[in-house]
mmCIF file of C-alpha atoms and ligand atoms in Angstrom:
data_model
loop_
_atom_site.group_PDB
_atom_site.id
_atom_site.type_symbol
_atom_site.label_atom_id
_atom_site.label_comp_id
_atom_site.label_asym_id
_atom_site.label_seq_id
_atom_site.Cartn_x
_atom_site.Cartn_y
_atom_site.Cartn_z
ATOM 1 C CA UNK A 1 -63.736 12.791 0.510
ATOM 2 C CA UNK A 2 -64.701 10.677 -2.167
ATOM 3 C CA UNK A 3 -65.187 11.836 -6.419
ATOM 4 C CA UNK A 4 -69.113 12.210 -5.271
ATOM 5 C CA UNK A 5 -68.937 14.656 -2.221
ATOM 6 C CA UNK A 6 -66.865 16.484 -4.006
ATOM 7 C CA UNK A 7 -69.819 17.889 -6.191
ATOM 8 C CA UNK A 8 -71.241 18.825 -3.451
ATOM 9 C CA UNK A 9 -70.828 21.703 -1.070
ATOM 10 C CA UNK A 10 -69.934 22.063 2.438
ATOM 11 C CA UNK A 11 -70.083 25.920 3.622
ATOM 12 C CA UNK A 12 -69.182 25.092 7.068
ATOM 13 C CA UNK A 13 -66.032 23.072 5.961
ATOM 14 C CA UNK A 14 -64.416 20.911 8.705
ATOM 15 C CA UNK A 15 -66.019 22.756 11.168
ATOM 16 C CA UNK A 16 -67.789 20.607 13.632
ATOM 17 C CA UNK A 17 -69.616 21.478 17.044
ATOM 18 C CA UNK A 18 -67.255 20.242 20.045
ATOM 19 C CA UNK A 19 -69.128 17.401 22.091
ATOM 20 C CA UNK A 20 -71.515 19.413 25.033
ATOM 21 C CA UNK A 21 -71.367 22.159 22.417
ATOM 22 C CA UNK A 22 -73.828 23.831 20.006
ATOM 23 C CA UNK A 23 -72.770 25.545 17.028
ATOM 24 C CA UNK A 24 -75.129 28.119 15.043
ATOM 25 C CA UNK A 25 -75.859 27.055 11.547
ATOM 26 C CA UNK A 26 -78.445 29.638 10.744
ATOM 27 C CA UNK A 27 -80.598 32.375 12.702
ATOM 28 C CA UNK A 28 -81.879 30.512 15.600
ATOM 29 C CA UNK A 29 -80.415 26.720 14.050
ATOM 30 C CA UNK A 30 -78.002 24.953 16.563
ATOM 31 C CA UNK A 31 -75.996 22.417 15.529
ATOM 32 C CA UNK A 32 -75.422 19.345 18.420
ATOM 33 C CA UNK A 33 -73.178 16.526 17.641
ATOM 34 C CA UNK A 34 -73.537 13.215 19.684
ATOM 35 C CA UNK A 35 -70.984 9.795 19.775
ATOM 36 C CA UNK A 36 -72.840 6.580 18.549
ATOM 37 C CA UNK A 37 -71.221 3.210 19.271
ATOM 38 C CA UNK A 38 -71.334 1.904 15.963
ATOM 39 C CA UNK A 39 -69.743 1.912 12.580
ATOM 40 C CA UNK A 40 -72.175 5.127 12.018
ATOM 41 C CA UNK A 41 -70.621 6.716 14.983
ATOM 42 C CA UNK A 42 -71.819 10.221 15.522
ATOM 43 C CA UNK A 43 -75.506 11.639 15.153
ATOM 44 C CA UNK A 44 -76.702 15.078 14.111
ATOM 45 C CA UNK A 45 -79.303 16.589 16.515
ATOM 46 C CA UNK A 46 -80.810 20.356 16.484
ATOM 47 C CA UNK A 47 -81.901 22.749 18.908
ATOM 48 C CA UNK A 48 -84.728 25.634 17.007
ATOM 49 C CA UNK A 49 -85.054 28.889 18.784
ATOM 50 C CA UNK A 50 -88.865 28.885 19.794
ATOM 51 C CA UNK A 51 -91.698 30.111 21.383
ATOM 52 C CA UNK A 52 -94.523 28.265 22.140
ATOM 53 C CA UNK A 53 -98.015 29.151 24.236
ATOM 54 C CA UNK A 54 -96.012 32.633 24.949
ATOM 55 C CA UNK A 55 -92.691 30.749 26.374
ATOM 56 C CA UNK A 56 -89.407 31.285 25.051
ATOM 57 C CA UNK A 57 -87.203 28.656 24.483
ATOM 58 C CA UNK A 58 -86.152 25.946 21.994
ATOM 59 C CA UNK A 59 -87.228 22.889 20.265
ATOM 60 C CA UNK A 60 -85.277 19.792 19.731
ATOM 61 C CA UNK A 61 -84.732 17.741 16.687
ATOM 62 C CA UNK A 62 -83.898 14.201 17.248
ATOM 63 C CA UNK A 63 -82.348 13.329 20.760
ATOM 64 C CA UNK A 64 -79.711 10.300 20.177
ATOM 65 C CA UNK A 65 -79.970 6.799 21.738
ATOM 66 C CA UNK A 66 -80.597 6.118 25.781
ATOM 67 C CA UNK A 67 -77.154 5.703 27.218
ATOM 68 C CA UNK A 68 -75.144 7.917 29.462
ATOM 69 C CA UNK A 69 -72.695 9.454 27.868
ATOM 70 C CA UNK A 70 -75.745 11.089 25.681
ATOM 71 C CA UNK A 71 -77.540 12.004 28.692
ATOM 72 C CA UNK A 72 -74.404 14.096 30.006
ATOM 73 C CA UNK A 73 -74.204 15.611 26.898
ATOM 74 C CA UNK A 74 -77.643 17.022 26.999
ATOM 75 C CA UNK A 75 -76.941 18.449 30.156
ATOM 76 C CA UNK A 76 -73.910 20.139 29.586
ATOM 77 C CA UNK A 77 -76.395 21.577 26.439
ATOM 78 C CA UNK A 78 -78.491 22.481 28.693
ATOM 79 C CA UNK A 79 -76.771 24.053 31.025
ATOM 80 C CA UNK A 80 -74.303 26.015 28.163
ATOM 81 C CA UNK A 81 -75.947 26.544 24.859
ATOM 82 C CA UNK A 82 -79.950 27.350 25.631
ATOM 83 C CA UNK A 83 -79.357 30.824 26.896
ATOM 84 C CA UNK A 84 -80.970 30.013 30.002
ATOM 85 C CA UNK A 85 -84.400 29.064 28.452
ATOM 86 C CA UNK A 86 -85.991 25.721 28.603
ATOM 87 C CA UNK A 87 -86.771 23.349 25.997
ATOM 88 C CA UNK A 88 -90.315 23.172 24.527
ATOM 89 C CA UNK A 89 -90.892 19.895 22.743
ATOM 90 C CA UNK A 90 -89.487 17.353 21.297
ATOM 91 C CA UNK A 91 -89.366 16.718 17.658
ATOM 92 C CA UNK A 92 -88.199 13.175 16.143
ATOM 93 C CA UNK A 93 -88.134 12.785 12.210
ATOM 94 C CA UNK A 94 -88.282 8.982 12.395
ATOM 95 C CA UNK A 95 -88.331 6.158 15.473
ATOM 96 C CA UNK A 96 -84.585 4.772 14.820
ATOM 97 C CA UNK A 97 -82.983 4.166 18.167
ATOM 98 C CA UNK A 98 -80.154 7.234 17.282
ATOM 99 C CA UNK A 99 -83.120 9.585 16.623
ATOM 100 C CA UNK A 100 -85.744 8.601 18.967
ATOM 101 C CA UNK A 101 -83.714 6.746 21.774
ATOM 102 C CA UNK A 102 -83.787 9.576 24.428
ATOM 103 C CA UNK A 103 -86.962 11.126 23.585
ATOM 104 C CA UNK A 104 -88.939 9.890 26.874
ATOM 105 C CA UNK A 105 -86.217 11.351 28.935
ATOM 106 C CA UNK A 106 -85.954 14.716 27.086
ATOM 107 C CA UNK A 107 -90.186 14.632 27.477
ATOM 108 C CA UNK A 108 -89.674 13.873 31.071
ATOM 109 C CA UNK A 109 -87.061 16.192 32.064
ATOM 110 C CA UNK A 110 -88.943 19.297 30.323
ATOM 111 C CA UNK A 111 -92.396 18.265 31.004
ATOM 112 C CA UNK A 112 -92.992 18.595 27.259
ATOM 113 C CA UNK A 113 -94.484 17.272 24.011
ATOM 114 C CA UNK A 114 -92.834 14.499 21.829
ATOM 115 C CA UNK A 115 -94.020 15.681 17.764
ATOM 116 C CA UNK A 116 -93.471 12.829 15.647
ATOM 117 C CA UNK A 117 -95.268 11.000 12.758
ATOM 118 C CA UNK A 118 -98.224 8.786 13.402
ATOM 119 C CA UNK A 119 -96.694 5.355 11.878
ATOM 120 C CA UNK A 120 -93.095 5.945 13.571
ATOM 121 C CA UNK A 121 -94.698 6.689 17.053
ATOM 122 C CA UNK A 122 -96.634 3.778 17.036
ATOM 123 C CA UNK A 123 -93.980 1.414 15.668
ATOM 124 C CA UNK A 124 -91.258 3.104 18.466
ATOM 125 C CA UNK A 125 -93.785 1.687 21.023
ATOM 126 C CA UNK A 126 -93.844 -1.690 19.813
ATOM 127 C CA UNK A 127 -90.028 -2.078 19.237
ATOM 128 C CA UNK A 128 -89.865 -0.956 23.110
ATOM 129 C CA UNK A 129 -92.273 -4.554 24.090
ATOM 130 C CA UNK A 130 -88.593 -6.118 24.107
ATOM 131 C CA UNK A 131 -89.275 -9.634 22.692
ATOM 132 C CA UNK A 132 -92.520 -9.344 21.199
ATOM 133 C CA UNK A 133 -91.453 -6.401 19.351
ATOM 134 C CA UNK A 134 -88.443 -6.456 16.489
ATOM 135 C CA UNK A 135 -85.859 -9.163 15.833
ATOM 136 C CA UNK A 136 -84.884 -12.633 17.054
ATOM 137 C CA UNK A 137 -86.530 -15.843 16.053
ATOM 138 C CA UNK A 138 -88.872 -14.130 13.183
ATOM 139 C CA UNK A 139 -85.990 -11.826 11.847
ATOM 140 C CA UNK A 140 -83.924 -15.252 11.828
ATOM 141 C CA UNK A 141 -86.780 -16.984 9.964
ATOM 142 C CA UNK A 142 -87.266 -14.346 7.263
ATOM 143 C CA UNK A 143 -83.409 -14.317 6.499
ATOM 144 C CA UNK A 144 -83.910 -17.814 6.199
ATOM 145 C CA UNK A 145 -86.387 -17.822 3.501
ATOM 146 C CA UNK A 146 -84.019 -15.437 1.816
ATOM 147 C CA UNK A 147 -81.347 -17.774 1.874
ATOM 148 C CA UNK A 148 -79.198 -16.821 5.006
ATOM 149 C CA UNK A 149 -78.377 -20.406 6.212
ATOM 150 C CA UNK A 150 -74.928 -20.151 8.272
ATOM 151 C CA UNK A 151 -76.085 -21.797 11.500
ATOM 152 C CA UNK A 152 -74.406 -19.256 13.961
ATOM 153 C CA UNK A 153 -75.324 -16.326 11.698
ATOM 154 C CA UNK A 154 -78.447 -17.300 12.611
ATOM 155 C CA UNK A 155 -78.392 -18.338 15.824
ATOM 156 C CA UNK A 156 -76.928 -14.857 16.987
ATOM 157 C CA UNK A 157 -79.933 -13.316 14.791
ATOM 158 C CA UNK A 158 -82.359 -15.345 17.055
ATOM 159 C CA UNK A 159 -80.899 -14.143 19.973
ATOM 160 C CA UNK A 160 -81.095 -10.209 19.055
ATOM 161 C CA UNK A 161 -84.759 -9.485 20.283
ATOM 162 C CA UNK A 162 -83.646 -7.019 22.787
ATOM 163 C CA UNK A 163 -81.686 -4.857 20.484
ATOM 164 C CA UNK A 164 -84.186 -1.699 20.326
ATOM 165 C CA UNK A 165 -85.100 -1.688 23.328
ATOM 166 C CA UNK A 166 -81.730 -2.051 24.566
ATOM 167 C CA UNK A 167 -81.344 1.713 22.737
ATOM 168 C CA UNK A 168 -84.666 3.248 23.436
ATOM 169 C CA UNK A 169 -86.069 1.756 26.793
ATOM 170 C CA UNK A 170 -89.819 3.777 26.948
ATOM 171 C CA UNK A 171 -91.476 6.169 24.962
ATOM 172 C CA UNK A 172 -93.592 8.775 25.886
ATOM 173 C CA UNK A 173 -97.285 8.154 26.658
ATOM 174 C CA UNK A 174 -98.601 11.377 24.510
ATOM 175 C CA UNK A 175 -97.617 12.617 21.705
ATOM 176 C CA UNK A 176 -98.115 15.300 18.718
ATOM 177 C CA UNK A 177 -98.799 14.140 15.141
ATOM 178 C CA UNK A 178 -97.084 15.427 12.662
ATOM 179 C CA UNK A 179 -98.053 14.587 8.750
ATOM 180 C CA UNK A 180 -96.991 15.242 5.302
ATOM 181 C CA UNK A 181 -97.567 19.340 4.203
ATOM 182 C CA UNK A 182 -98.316 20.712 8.137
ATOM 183 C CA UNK A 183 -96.841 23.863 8.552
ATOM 184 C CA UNK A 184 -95.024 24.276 12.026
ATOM 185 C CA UNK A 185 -94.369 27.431 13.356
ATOM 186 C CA UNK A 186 -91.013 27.546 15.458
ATOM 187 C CA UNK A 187 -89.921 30.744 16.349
ATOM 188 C CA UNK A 188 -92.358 33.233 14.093
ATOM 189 C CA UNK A 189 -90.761 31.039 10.767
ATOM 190 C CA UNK A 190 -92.485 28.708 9.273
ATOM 191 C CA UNK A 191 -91.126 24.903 8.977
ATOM 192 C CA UNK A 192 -93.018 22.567 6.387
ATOM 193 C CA UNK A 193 -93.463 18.731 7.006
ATOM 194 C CA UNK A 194 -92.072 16.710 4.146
ATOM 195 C CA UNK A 195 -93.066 12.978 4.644
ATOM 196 C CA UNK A 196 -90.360 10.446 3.046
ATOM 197 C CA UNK A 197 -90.864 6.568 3.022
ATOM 198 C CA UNK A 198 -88.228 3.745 2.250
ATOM 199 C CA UNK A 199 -85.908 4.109 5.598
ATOM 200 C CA UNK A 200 -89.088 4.511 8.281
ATOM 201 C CA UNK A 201 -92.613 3.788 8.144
ATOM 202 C CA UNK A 202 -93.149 7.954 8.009
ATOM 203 C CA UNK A 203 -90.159 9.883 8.129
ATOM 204 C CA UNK A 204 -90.512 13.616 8.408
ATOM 205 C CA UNK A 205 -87.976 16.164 7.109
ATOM 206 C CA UNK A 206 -88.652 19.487 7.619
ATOM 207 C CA UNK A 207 -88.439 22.478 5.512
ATOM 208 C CA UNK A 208 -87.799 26.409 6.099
ATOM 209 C CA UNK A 209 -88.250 28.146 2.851
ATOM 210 C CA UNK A 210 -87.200 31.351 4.864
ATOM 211 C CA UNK A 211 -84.424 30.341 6.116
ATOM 212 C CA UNK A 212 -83.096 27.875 3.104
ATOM 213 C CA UNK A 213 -82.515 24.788 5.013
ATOM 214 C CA UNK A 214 -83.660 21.295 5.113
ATOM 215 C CA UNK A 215 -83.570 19.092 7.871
ATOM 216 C CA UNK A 216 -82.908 16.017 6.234
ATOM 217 C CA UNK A 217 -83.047 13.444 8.967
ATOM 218 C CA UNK A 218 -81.935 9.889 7.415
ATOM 219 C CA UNK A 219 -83.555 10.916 3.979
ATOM 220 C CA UNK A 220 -81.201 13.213 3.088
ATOM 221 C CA UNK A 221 -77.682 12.176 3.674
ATOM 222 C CA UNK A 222 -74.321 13.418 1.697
ATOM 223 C CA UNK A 223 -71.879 10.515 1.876
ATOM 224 C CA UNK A 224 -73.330 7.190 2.607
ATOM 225 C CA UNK A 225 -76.957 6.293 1.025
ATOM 226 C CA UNK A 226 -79.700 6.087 3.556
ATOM 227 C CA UNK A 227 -79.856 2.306 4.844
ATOM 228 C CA UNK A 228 -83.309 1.318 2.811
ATOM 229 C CA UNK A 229 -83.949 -2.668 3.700
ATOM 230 C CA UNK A 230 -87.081 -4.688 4.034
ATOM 231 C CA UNK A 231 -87.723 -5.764 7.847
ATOM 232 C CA UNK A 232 -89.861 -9.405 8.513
ATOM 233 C CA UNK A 233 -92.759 -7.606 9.505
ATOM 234 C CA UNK A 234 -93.660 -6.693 6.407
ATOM 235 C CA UNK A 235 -91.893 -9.110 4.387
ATOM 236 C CA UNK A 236 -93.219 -8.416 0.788
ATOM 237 C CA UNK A 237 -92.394 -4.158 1.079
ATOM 238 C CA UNK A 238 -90.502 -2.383 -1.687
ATOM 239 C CA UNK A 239 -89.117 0.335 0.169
ATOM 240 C CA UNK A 240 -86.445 0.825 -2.613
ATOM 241 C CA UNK A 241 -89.002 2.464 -4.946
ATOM 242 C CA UNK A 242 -90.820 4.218 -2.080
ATOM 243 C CA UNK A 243 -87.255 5.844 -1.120
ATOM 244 C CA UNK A 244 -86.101 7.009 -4.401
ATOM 245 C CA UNK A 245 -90.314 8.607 -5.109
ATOM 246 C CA UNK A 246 -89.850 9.870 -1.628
ATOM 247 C CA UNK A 247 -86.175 12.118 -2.672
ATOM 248 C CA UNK A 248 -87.350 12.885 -6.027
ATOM 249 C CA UNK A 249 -90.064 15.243 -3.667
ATOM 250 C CA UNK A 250 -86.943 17.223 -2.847
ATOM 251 C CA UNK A 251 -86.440 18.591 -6.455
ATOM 252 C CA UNK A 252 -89.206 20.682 -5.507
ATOM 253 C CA UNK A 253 -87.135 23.244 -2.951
ATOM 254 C CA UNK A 254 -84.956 25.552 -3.942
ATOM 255 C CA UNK A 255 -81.652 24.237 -4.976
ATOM 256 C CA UNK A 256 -79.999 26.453 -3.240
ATOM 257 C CA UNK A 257 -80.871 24.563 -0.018
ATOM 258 C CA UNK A 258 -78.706 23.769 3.305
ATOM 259 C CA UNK A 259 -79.375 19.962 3.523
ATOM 260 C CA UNK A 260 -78.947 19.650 7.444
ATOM 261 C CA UNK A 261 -78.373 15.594 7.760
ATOM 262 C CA UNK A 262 -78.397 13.231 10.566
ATOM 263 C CA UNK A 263 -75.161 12.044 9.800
ATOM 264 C CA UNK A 264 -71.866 13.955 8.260
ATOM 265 C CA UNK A 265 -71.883 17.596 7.445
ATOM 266 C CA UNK A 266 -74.579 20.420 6.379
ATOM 267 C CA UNK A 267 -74.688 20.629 2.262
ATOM 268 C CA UNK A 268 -75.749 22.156 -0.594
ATOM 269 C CA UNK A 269 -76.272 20.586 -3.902
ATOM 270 C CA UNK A 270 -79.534 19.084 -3.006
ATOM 271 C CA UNK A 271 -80.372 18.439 -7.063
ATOM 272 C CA UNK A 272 -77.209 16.700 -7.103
ATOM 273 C CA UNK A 273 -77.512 14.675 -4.265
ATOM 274 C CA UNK A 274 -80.727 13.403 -5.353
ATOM 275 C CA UNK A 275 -79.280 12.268 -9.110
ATOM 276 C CA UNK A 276 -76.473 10.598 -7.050
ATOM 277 C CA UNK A 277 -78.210 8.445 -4.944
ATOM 278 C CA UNK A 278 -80.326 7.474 -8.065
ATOM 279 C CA UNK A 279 -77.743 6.722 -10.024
ATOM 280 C CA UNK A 280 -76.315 4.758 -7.334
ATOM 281 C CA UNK A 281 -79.447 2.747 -6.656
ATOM 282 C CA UNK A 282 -79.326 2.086 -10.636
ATOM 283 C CA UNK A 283 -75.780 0.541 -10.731
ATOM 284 C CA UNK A 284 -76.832 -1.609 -7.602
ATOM 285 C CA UNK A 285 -80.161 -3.140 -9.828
ATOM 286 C CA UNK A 286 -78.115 -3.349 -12.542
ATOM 287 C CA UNK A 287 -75.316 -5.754 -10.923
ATOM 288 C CA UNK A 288 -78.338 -7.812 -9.493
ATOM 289 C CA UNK A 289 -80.174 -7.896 -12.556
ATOM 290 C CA UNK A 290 -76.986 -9.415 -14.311
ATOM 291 C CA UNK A 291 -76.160 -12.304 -11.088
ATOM 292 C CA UNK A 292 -79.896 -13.524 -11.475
ATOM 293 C CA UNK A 293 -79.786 -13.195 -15.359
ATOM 294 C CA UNK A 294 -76.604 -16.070 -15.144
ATOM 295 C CA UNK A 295 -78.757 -17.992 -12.588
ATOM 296 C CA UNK A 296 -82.075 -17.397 -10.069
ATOM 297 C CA UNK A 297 -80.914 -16.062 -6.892
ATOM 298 C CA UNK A 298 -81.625 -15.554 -3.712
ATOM 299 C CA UNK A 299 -80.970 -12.420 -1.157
ATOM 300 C CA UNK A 300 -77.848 -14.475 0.437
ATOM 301 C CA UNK A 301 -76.755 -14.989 -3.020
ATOM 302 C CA UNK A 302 -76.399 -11.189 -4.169
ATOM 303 C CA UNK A 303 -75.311 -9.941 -1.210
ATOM 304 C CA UNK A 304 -71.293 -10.733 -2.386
ATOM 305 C CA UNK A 305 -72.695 -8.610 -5.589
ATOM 306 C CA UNK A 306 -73.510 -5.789 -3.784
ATOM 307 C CA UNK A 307 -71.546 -5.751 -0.677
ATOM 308 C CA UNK A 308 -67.790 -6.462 -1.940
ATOM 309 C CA UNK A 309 -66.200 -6.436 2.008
ATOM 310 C CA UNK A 310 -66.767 -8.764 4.317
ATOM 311 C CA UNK A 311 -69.329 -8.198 6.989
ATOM 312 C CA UNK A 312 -69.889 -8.891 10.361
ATOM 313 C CA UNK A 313 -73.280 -9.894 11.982
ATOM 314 C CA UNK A 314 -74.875 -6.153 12.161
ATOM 315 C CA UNK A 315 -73.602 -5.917 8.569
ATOM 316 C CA UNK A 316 -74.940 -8.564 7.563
ATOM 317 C CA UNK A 317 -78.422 -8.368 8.670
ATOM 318 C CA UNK A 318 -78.729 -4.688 7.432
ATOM 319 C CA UNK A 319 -77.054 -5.961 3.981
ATOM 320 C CA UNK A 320 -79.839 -8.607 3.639
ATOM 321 C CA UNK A 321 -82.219 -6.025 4.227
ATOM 322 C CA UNK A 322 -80.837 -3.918 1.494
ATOM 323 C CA UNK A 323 -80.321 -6.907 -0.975
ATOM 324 C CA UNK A 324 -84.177 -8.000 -0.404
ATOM 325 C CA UNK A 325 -84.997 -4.277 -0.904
ATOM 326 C CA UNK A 326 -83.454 -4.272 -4.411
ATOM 327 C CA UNK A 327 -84.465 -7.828 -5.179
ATOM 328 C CA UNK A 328 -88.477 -6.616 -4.622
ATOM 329 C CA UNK A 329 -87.957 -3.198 -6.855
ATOM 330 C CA UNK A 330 -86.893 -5.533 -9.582
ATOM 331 C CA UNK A 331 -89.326 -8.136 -8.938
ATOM 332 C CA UNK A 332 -92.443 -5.218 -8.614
ATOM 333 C CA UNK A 333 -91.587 -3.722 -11.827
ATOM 334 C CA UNK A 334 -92.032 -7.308 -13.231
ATOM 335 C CA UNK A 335 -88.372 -7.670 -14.286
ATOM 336 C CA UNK A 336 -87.427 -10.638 -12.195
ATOM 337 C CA UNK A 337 -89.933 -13.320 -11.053
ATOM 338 C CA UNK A 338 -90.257 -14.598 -7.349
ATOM 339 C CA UNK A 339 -90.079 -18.624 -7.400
ATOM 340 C CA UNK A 340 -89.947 -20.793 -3.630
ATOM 341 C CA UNK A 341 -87.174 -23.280 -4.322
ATOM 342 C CA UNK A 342 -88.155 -26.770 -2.670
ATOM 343 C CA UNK A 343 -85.491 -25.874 -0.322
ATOM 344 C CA UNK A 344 -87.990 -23.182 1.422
ATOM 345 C CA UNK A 345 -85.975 -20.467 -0.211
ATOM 346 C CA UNK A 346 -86.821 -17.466 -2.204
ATOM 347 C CA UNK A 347 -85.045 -16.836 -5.765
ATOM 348 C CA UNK A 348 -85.431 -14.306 -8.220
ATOM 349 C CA UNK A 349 -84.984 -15.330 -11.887
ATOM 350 C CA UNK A 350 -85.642 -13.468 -15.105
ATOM 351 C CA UNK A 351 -89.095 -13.681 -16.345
ATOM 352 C CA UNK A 352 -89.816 -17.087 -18.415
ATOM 353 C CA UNK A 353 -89.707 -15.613 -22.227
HETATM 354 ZN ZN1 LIG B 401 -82.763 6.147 10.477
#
């Protein structure tokens, strides 16, 4: 645990639900646990005691990416943790291949609704086009401009057009909107829709001033910051500023909240959270502020500044991300100007006194 957790709170301690296991959290809460194949390894889903059109049952929260092992796990859920009732629909905060990935099956196998944001359902369809959706050869070509120039870094980029659909093969053909202040009713409680912006297009938490909790999805998180970068399709975004306006939204629950996040354990100390991950985001601007005060730099260039390990390829393309996202905060707020070098590359300089 490092000197930041440790302001926070973790009621549930160590305790985590068992793989194929569901562990209550609150009245009617289950928390589900799911293996990811990455460096972020695990995934926090939840199953919501419901009712819905006069059925009894549950809802899902987030459903984990498309592969097997997932799939088994749902079933043993199934089978096990539901009391013998069937799920109803199928909520997803945001279209990220851990959260969204299995959706289509879960819809499928239940006959149900998927509820998700407007932006994120539409952009989850795309990404599952294969090659004319994310990645590859214009990924490679906006890293470029940003000053990634290691031939096989990018050749490997290039290649990686299959990535999200690799991890969520289909979505469903229907779905429920959900938007920013829409009250759902799960189980007789009511759960509020908090939009958040920065890490998705339209990521929804979602809020139970009953029960004191927050389901945080990605927004939320107590250890590591929420991955914020800027993707090539829309090349000039500052989702740094839209993510820390999205958190500040938070100060407005009751500080005694249960954060339930996507990844690591259930907290409380939402107020602090929040004034972490700002002050974190301020150190970051502040080191990059000082590297293109000594000379204009590009993305490439900072990302030794702000990433002090060495990184792999997945690493390195979500570190770019993050390094253009802080570059563009800066460069919005007029601190640092934008100048094409005749190299084709973008640097960021201090304004011209
Ligand atoms: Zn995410």
């Amino acid at each position: 645990m490092n000197d930041l957790e440790k302001q926070l709170h973790y009621p549930l301690g160590d305790t985590l639900p068992e793989p194929g296991t569901a562990l209550t959290v609150a009245p009617g809460v289950k928390w589900v646990r799911m293996a990811l194949p990455f460096a972020l390894n695990h995934i926090n889903l939840w199953l919501l005691r419901d009712e819905l059109d006069g059925v009894q049952g549950w809802s899902v929260v987030d459903c984990c990416i498309s592969h097997d092992a997932a799939r088994a796990q749902w079933e043993q859920i199934f089978a096990e943790a539901l009391d013998g009732l069937p799920i109803l629909r199928v909520i997803v905060t945001h279209m990220h291949p851990d959260h969204v990935g299995l959706a289509h099956w879960l819809c499928e196998r239940w006959q149900v609704r998927l509820w998700i944001s407007a932006t994120d359902y539409c952009m989850a369809r795309i990404g599952t086009l294969g090659p004319t959706g994310f990645g590859g050869e214009s990924a490679a070509a906006f890293f470029a401009l940003h000053g990634l120039t290691d031939p096989d870094v990018m050749t490997q980029v290039a290649a990686r057009s299959n990535y999200f659909p690799s991890l969520v093969p289909a979505m469903p053909g229907m779905y429920r909107r959900m938007q920013d202040g829409d009250q759902l009713s799960v189980g007789g409680r009511a759960w509020q829709c908090i939009s958040g912006y920065g890490h998705a297009p339209e990521h929804i938490s979602l809020y139970c001033a009953e029960l004191g909790l927050l389901i945080g999805g990605d927004m939320m998180l107590p250890r590591i910051s929420t991955n914020v970068s800027v993707y090539d399709q829309e090349p000039e975004a500052n989702p740094l500023r839209q993510f820390l306006d999205s958190i500040d939204r938070f100060r407005a629950l009751d500080a005694q909240t249960l954060t339930l996040p996507s990844h690591g354990k259930p907290f409380t100390g939402l107020y602090q959270r929040i004034e972490q991950l700002h002050a974190h985001h301020a150190e970051r601007l502040a080191e990059v502020m000082a590297a293109c005060a000594e000379r204009p730099c590009s993305a490439a260039e900072v990302l030794p500044v702000l990433f002090k390990r060495a990184l792999d390829l997945h690493q390195t393309t979500f570190a770019m991300g993050e390094s253009i996202a802080h570059l563009h905060l800066l460069w919005y707020d007029g601190r640092l100007q934008r100048r094409l070098g005749d190299d084709g590359i973008y640097r960021f300089a201090l304004p011209a006194a």
